[in-house]
Coordinates of C-alpha atoms in Angstrom, one line a residue:
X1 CA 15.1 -14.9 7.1
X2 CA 12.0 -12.8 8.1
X3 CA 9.0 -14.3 8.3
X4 CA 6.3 -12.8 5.8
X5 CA 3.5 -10.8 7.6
X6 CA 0.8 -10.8 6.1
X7 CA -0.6 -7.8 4.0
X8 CA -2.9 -5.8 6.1
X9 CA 0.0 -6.0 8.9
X10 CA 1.7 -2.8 6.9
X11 CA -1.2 -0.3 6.5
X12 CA -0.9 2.5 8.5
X13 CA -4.1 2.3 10.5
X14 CA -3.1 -1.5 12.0
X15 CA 0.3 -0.2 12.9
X16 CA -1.3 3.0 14.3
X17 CA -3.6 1.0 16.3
X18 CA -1.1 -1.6 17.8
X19 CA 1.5 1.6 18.5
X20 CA -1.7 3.4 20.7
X21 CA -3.2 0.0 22.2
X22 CA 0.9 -0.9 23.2
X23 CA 1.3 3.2 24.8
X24 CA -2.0 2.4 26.5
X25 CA -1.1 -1.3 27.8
X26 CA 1.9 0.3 29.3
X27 CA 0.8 3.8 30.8
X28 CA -2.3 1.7 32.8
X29 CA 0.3 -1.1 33.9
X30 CA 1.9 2.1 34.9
X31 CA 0.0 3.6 36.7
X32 CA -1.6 0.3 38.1
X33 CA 1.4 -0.5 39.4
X34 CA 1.7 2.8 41.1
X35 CA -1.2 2.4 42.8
X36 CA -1.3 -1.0 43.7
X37 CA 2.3 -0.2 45.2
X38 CA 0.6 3.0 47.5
X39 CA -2.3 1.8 48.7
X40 CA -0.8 -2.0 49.5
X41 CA 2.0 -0.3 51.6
X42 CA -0.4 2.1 53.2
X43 CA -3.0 -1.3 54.2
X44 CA 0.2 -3.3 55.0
X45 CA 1.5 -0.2 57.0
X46 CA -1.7 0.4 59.0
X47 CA -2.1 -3.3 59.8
X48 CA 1.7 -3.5 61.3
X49 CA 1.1 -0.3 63.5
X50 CA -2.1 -2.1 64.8
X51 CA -0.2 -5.9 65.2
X52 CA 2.6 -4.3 67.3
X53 CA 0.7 -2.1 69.2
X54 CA -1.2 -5.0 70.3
X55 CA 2.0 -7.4 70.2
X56 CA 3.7 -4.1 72.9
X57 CA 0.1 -4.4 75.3
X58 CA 0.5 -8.2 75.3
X59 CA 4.2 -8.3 76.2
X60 CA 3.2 -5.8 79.4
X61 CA 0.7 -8.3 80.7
X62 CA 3.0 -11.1 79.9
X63 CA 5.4 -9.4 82.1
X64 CA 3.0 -8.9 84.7
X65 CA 1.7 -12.0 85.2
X66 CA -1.3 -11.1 83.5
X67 CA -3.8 -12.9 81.8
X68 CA -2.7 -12.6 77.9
X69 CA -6.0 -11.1 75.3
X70 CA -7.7 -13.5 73.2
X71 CA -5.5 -13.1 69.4
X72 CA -2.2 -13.3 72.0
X73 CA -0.5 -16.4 73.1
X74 CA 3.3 -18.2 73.6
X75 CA 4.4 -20.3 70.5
X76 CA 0.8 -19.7 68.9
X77 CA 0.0 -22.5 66.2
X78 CA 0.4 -21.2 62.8
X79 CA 3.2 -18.5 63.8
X80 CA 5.4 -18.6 60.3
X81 CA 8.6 -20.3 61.2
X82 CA 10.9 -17.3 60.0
X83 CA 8.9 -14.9 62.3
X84 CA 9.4 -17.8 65.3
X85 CA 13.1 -17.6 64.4
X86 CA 13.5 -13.9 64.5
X87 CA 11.7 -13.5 67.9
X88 CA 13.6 -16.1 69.3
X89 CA 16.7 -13.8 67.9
X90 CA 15.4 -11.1 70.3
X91 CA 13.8 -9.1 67.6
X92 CA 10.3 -8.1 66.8
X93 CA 8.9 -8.3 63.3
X94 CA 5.7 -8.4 61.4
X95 CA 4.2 -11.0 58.5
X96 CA 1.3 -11.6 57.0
X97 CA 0.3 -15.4 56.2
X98 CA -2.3 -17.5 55.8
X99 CA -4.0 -19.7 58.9
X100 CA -6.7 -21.5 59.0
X101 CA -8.1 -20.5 55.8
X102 CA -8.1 -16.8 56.3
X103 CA -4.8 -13.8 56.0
X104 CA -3.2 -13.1 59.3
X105 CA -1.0 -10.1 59.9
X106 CA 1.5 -12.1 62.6
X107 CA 3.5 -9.7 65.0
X108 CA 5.9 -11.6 67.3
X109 CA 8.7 -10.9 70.0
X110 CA 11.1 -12.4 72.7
X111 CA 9.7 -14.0 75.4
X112 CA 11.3 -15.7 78.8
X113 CA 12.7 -19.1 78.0
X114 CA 13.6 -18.5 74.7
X115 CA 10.1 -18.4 73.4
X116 CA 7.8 -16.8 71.0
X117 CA 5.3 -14.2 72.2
X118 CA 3.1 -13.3 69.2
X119 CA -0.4 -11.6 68.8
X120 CA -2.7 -12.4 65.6
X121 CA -4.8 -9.6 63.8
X122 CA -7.4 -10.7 61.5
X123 CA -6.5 -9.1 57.5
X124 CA -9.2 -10.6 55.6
X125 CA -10.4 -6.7 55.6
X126 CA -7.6 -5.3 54.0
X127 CA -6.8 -8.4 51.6
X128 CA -10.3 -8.2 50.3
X129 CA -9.1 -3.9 49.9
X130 CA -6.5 -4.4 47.9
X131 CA -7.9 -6.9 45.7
X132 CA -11.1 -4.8 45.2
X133 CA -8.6 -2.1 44.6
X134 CA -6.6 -4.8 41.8
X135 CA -10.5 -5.5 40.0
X136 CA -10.8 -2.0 39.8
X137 CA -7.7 -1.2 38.4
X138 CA -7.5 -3.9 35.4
X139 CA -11.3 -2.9 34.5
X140 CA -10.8 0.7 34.5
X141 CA -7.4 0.3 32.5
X142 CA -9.3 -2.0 29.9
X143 CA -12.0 0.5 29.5
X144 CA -9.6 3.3 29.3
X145 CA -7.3 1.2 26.4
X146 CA -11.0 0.8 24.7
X147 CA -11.6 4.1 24.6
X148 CA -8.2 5.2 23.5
X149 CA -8.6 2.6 21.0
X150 CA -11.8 3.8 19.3
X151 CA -11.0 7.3 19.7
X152 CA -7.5 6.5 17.7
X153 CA -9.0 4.3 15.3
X154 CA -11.5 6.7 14.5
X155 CA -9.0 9.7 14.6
X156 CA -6.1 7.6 12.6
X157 CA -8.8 6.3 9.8
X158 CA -9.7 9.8 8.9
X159 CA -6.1 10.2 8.3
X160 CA -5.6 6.9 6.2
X161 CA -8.9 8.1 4.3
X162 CA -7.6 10.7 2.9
X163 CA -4.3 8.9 2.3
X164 CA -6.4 6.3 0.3
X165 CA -8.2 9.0 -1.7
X166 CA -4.8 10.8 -2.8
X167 CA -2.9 7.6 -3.4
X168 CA -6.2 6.6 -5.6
X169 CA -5.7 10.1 -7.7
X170 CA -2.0 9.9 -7.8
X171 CA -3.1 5.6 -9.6
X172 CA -5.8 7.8 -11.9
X173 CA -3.1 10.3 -12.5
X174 CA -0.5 7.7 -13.5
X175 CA -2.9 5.7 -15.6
X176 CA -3.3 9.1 -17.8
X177 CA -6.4 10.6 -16.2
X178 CA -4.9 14.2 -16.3
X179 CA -8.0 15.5 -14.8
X180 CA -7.8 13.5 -11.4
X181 CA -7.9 16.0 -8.7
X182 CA -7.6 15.5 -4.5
X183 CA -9.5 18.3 -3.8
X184 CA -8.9 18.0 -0.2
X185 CA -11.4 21.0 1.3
X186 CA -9.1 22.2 3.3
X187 CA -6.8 23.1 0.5
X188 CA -9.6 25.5 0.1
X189 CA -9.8 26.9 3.1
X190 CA -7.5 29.6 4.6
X191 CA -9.0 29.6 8.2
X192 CA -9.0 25.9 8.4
X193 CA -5.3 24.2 9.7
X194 CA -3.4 22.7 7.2
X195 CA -2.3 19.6 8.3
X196 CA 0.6 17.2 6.5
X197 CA -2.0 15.2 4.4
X198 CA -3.8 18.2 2.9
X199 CA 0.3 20.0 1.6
X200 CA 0.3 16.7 0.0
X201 CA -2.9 16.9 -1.9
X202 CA -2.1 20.4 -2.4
X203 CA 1.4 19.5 -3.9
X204 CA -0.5 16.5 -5.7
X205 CA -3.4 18.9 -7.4
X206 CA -0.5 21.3 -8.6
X207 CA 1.5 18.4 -10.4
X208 CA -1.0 17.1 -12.1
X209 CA -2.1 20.8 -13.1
X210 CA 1.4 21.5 -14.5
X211 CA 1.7 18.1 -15.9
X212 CA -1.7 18.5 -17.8
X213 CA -1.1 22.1 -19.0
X214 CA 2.8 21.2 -20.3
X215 CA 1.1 17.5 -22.4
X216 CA -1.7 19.6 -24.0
X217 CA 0.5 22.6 -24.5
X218 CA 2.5 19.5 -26.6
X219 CA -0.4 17.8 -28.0
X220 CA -1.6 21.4 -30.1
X221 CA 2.2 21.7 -30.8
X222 CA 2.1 18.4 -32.4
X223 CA -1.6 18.7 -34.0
X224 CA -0.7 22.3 -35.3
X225 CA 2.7 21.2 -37.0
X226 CA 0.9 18.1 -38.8
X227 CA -1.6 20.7 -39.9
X228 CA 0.5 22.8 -40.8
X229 CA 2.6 20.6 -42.9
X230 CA -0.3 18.6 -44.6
X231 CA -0.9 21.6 -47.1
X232 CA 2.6 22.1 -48.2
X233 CA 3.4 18.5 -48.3
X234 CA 0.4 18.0 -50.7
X235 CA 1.6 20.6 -52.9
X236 CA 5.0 19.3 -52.8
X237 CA 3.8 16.0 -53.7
X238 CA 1.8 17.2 -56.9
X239 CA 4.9 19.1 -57.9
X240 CA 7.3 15.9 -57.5
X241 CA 5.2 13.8 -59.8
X242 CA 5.4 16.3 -62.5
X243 CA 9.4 15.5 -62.3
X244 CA 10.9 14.3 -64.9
X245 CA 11.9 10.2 -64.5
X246 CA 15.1 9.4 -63.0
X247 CA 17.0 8.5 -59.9
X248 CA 16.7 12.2 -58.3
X249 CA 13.2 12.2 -58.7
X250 CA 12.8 9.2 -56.9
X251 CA 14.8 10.0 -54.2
X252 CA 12.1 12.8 -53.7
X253 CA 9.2 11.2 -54.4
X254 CA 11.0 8.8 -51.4
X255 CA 11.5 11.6 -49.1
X256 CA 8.4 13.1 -49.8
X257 CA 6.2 9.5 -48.8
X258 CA 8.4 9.6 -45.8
X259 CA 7.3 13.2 -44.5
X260 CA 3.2 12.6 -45.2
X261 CA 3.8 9.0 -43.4
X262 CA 5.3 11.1 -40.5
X263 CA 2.6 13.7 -40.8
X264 CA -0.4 11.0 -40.8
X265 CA 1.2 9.1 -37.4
X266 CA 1.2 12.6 -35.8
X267 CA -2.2 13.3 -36.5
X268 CA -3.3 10.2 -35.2
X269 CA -0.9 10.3 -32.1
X270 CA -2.6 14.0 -31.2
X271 CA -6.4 11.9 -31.9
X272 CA -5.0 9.4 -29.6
X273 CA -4.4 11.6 -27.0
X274 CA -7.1 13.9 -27.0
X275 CA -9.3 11.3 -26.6
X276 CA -11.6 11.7 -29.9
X277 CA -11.1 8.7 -31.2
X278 CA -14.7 6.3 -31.6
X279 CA -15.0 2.9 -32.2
X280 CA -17.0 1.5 -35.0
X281 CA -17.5 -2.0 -33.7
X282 CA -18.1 -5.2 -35.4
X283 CA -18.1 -8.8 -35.1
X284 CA -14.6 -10.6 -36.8
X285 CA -12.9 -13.6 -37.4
X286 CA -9.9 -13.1 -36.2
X287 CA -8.0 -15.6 -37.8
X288 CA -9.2 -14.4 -41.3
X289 CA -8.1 -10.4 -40.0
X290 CA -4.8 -11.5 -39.0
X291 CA -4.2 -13.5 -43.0
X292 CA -5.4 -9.9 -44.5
X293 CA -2.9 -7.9 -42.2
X294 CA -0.4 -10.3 -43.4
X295 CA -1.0 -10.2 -47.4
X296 CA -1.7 -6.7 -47.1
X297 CA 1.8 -6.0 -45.4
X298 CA 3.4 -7.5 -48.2
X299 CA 5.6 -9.4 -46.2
X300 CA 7.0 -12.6 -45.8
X301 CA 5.2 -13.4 -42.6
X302 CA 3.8 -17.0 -40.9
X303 CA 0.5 -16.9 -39.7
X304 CA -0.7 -19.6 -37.7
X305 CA -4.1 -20.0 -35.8
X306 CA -3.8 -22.3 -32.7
X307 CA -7.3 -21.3 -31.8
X308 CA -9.8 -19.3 -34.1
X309 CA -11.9 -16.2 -32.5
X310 CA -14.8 -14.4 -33.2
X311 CA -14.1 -10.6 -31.5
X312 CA -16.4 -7.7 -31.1
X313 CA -13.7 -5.4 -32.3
X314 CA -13.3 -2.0 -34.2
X315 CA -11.7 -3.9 -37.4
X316 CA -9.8 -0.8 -39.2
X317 CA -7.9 -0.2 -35.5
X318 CA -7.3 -3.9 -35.4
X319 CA -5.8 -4.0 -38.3
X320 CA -3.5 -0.9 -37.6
X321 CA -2.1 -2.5 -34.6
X322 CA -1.2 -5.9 -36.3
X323 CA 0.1 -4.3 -39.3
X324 CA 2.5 -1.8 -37.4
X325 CA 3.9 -5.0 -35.3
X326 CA 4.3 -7.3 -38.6
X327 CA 6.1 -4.0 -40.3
X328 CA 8.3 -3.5 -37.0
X329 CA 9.1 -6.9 -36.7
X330 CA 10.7 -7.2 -40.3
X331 CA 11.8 -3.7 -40.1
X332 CA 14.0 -4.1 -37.3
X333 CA 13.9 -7.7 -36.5
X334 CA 14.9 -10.2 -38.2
X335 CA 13.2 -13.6 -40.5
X336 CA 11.3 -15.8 -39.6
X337 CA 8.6 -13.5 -38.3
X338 CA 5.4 -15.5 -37.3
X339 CA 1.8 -14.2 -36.1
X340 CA -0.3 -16.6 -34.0
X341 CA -3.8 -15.8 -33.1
X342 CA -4.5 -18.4 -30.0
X343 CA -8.0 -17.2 -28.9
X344 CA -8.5 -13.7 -27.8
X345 CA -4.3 -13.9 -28.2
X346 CA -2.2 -12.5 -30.6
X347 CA 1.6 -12.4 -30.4
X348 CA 3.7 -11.2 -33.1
X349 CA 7.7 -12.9 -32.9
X350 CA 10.6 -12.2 -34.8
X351 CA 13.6 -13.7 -34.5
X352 CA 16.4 -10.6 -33.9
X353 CA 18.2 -8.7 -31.3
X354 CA 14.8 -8.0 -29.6
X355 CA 13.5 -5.2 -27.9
X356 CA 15.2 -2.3 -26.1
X357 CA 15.5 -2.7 -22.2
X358 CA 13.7 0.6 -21.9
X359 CA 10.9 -0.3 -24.1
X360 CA 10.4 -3.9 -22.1
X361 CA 10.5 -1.6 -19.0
X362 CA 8.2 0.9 -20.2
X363 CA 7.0 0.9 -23.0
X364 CA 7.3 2.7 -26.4
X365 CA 8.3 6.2 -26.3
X366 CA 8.2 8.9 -29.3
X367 CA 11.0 9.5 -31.4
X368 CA 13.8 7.2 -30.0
X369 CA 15.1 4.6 -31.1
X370 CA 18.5 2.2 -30.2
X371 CA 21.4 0.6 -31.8
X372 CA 21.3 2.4 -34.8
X373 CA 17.6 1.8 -35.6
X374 CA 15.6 3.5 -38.4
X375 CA 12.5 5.3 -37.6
X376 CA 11.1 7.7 -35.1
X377 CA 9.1 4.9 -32.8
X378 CA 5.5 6.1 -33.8
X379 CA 4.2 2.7 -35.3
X380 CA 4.3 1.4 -31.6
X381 CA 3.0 4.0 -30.3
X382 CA 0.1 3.9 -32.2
X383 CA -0.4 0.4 -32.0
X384 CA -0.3 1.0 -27.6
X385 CA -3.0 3.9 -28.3
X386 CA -5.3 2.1 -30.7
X387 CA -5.0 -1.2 -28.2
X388 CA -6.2 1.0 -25.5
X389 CA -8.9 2.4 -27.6
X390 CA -10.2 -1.1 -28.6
X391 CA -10.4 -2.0 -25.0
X392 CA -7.2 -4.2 -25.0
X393 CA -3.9 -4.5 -23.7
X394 CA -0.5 -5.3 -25.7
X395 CA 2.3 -5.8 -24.0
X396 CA 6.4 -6.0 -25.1
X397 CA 8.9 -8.8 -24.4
X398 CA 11.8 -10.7 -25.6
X399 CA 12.5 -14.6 -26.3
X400 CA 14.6 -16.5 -24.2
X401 CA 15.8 -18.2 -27.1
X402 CA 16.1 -14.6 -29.0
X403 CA 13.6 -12.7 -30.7
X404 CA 11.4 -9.8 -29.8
X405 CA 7.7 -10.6 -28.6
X406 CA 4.5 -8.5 -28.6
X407 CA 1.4 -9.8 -27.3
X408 CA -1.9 -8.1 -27.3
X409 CA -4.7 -9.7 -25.7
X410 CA -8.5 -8.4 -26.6
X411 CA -11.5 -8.9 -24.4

């Protein structure tokens, strides 16, 4: 199993910034490497020449007879044991070790008797060389990785900035504020280069355009057919109470309520969606709200207060959204329905099939409706919009024991 990293581990500018300061690590190990390797064989390479050019001058005089140079000397103290060995093998060879404190460069070869003849030469110089050289190379490489660092940080969060501020319009957008716009300036500008972030505001913008011209093109489609049908379906109604009694007649009269119930739930669907809607607020118990809801519905509905509330609500929405959950519940749940105000809390519980996977999921939606269901799914749509409006937020579940669930909570 992964482990879990932690949150800020997956935004873009962290991993940007680890992927430029691991580049960085590596190009200056690189390249120090490089030049550690150059400059150490061209040192090492200098001090050899020098070490058997003195070990050649001191084999002559040995030779001779001659007195050997101070640094030259038969089975020297100090000489490395492997370079002892190889000399007395007949070969010449160089090494560098330490004696007495301080580097040697050693050069050594045969000498009569099957012994040693080696020459010293002092490498302190070119020791302290290459480390000087090894400072220099880890500081500069750590202020080069600095300044890649802040330059990519700096480059990278003007990126993620205007990642943030799209993500942030595409949240506004989402959350139904149509009028959310990037406006990323260089959407605006011809002459300036469009990079990735700025087709993606651009693609963004012209969404949200579309989607706002297509839902108001549907919201005056729905406010002009409620219009347009409150004036006949007034006159219709007049002339359906001048019929004569009988079971015809009511069947009208029926179908008649029906349509201007449909027509008032559009009207206040387009209200709720324009916006115009305006709180009258006042101060109510909620407990004695709910019991009116209740009686006023009709209904054959349990109201029990766990906790009693005084709320700084708009009471005629209030009531609208309790009253279309009680009728929803015992219009397509099933008895016992109970409503229990707990605080700030109401839920409203039946005890049927409960609620459609999609509404759960998302909500309700106009005009559909499951398993053979009655009704065109308006009277939870308003009761989402007027929630909204009051300041609160309902939400839709299901029993595990059975039974659908809605809960709105109010501030």
């Amino acid at each position: 199993m992964r482990p879990a990293l932690p949150r800020w581990a997956g935004t873009l500018a962290v991993k940007s910034a680890a992927f430029i300061a691991v580049m960085c690590c590596a190009l200056a190990a690189l390249l120090g490497v490089l030049v550690h390797v150059s400059v150490t064989d061209q040192t090492v390479g200098q001090a050899r020449d020098l070490a058997l050019s003195r070990l050649q001058d001191a084999t002559e005089a040995y030779e001779a007879g001659d007195a050997l140079l101070p640094g030259a000397g038969v089975d020297p103290e100090g000489l490395p044991e492997r370079l002892r060995v190889l000399a007395l093998a007949g070969e010449r060879g160089t090494m560098v070790s330490s004696h007495q404190g301080r580097p040697i460069m050693w050069a050594a070869g045969p000498a009569n008797g099957h012994r040693a003849l080696a020459v010293e030469v002092d490498y302190s110089q070119q020791a302290r060389t290459i480390a000087g050289l090894d400072r220099s190379i880890l500081w500069s490489s750590a202020l080069a990785i600095g300044a890649t660092l802040l330059v990519g940080a700096f480059a990278v969060t003007r990126v993620t900035r205007r990642l943030h501020g799209t993500a942030q319009v595409a949240r506004r957008i989402s959350a139904g504020d149509l009028d959310a716009r990037v406006n990323d300036p260089r959407t605006k500008d011809a002459t300036r280069p469009q990079d990735e972030v700025a087709a993606v505001a651009a693609a963004l913008d012209s969404m949200a355009s579309s989607l706002q011209s297509k839902l108001l093109s549907e919201q005056r489609f729905t406010a002009d057919v409620a219009h347009e049908l409150r004036t006949p379906l007034t006159g219709l109604h007049a002339a359906a109470e001048l019929l004569p009694p009988g079971r015809p007649t009511e069947l009208v009269r029926d179908r008649v309520a029906a349509l201007r119930t449909l027509t008032e739930d559009l009207l206040e669907i387009s209200r709720l969606d324009t916006g115009r809607e305006r709180l009258e607020v006042d101060t109510e118990e909620l407990g004695a709200l709910a019991a009116r809801v209740v009686r006023a519905s009709g209904t054959d509905t349990e109201v029990r207060i766990v906790r009693d509330a005084r709320v700084e609500t708009d009471r005629r929405r209030l009531e609208r959204v309790l009253g279309n959950l009680v009728a929803n519940a015992h219009k397509h749940g099933a008895a016992p329905v109970v409503l229990t105000v707990d605080g700030p809390v109401v839920t409203v519980r039946d005890h049927g099939g409960g609620y459609p996977e999609y509404l759960v999921a998302h909500g309700p939606q106009r005009f559909r409706t499951e398993g053979g269901a009655k009704g065109h799914g308006l009277g939870l749509t308003i009761a989402v919009g007027q929630s909204e409006v009051l300041g609160g937020r309902l939400f839709f579940g299901n029993a595990l024991d059975g039974g659908a669930v809605a809960t709105l909570y109010l501030q």
